[in-house]
Amino acid sequence: MNRSIILGIIAIALVVFYSLWMDGITLPLCVFLIIVAIIIGWKWMKKRNGENETDELLPSELTVDDLTAQFGQPEDVILLNAARANEALGVILAYKDFLVVEGHRIDKSDITDVTFNNSGTPYAPGEYQVIIATNSPTDGHIHVKTGYDATWTKDVVEEIKNNL
């Protein structure tokens, strides 16, 4: 029997059991709380059973080995963040006609500009970001975090421009 069906039967049994000893005001409250719990449990089971999942891996789950298996051996590897050097979020793979940024292929002909930005605010320090502007309607501006060092980020931007 499905877990949510068992939980529903237990909830109904509890409502019946408590209705024998409760006064008229707390019974509707108890029924309302049980209905809300069943709805939340149903949505949780739907999500847990994978109805919202896709077969595609997230960029944070991809490794450099996964990317090279998918796109082939790159001509150059641009290191964005040394702490994430084996992850798709830590490198940009440069090929002859395209770049692989965060696991997504971007044609070099679509890239219009490469610059960097500090995402910090007056209230909290923020990481520097490399911003890759494209003329592709699906990609737009791509923001890639590089850490807290401005010189490192400037060097990364120069490496990307040299590979274009």
XYZ file of C-alpha atoms in Angstrom:
164
model
C 0.000 0.000 0.000
C 1.230 3.499 -0.792
C 2.603 5.514 2.091
C 0.296 8.487 1.476
C -2.779 6.223 1.516
C -1.730 4.793 4.870
C -1.152 8.300 6.228
C -4.581 9.369 4.964
C -6.287 6.423 6.664
C -4.479 7.192 9.926
C -5.514 10.853 9.646
C -9.170 9.951 9.110
C -9.065 7.523 12.033
C -7.597 10.239 14.260
C -10.320 12.683 13.234
C -13.020 10.163 14.092
C -11.316 9.248 17.372
C -10.846 12.857 18.486
C -14.307 13.931 17.354
C -15.820 11.691 20.015
C -14.022 13.639 22.793
C -13.675 17.161 21.374
C -16.071 20.056 21.547
C -17.506 21.686 18.430
C -14.804 24.378 17.942
C -11.658 22.271 17.891
C -13.047 19.620 15.533
C -13.088 21.879 12.431
C -9.595 23.091 13.320
C -8.355 19.515 13.615
C -9.981 18.564 10.278
C -8.434 21.607 8.600
C -4.946 20.781 9.920
C -5.221 17.178 8.791
C -6.332 18.219 5.285
C -3.399 20.624 5.051
C -1.024 17.868 6.216
C -2.391 15.470 3.585
C -1.970 18.067 0.814
C 1.604 18.826 1.885
C 2.370 15.107 2.108
C 0.875 14.518 -1.343
C 3.011 17.261 -2.913
C 6.098 15.958 -1.105
C 5.453 12.421 -2.376
C 4.954 13.743 -5.907
C 8.286 15.535 -5.757
C 10.009 12.579 -4.111
C 8.734 10.147 -6.737
C 10.435 12.216 -9.412
C 7.514 13.702 -11.306
C 9.363 17.037 -11.435
C 12.823 15.607 -12.165
C 14.682 15.694 -15.452
C 17.359 13.382 -16.743
C 19.765 16.278 -17.290
C 22.386 16.932 -14.624
C 22.674 20.348 -13.022
C 25.879 22.328 -13.696
C 26.862 21.901 -10.048
C 26.735 18.099 -10.503
C 28.844 18.002 -13.674
C 32.591 17.378 -13.583
C 35.257 18.259 -16.118
C 35.399 14.583 -17.097
C 31.672 14.670 -17.903
C 32.156 17.739 -20.090
C 35.142 16.305 -21.965
C 33.196 13.087 -22.547
C 30.352 15.127 -24.007
C 32.271 17.770 -26.008
C 35.692 16.201 -26.546
C 39.155 17.305 -25.503
C 39.351 21.125 -25.198
C 42.084 23.267 -26.668
C 42.346 25.290 -23.464
C 40.969 25.134 -19.925
C 40.381 28.456 -18.194
C 40.393 28.086 -14.430
C 37.756 30.269 -12.752
C 38.003 29.064 -9.177
C 40.829 26.858 -7.889
C 38.602 25.361 -5.197
C 36.215 24.079 -7.886
C 38.787 23.077 -10.497
C 37.185 19.706 -11.278
C 33.614 21.020 -11.491
C 31.768 22.565 -14.416
C 31.256 25.739 -12.362
C 34.999 26.116 -11.763
C 36.299 26.094 -15.349
C 35.566 27.298 -18.864
C 36.507 24.857 -21.597
C 37.690 26.547 -24.802
C 37.299 24.762 -28.131
C 37.976 25.963 -31.673
C 34.485 27.348 -32.348
C 32.795 27.428 -28.949
C 33.189 27.721 -25.183
C 31.608 25.504 -22.547
C 30.510 27.687 -19.632
C 28.756 26.044 -16.661
C 28.077 22.992 -18.812
C 26.438 24.961 -21.639
C 27.860 25.367 -25.121
C 28.235 28.959 -26.330
C 29.407 29.659 -29.861
C 32.270 32.132 -30.042
C 30.441 34.027 -32.784
C 27.584 34.723 -30.333
C 29.850 36.368 -27.722
C 29.804 40.152 -27.978
C 31.731 41.205 -24.872
C 33.568 39.835 -21.842
C 34.032 41.926 -18.711
C 33.969 41.566 -14.926
C 32.009 42.965 -12.019
C 32.173 42.996 -8.228
C 28.875 41.711 -6.844
C 29.525 43.166 -3.393
C 27.265 45.661 -1.684
C 28.068 48.256 0.967
C 26.703 45.808 3.531
C 28.355 42.541 2.471
C 31.372 41.541 0.410
C 30.583 39.760 -2.813
C 32.486 37.631 -5.245
C 33.814 38.976 -8.499
C 32.003 37.766 -11.584
C 33.018 37.351 -15.178
C 30.187 38.594 -17.369
C 29.931 37.107 -20.854
C 27.523 39.073 -23.041
C 25.997 37.182 -25.959
C 23.607 38.097 -28.726
C 21.780 34.803 -28.222
C 18.209 35.305 -26.949
C 18.432 32.196 -24.760
C 21.794 32.924 -23.115
C 21.821 36.718 -22.751
C 24.373 37.726 -20.117
C 26.154 34.904 -18.318
C 27.553 35.636 -14.853
C 30.294 33.279 -13.632
C 31.725 33.621 -10.111
C 35.508 33.715 -9.780
C 36.145 34.478 -6.114
C 37.224 37.553 -4.185
C 40.413 38.503 -6.059
C 40.140 41.302 -8.625
C 43.501 40.524 -10.239
C 42.567 36.875 -10.725
C 39.261 37.882 -12.309
C 40.994 40.339 -14.631
C 43.387 37.569 -15.724
C 40.455 35.231 -16.375
C 38.797 37.869 -18.570
C 42.033 38.284 -20.535
C 42.298 34.507 -21.031
C 38.740 34.340 -22.326
C 39.390 37.236 -24.725
C 42.572 35.524 -25.968
C 40.566 32.385 -26.728
C 38.032 34.308 -28.766
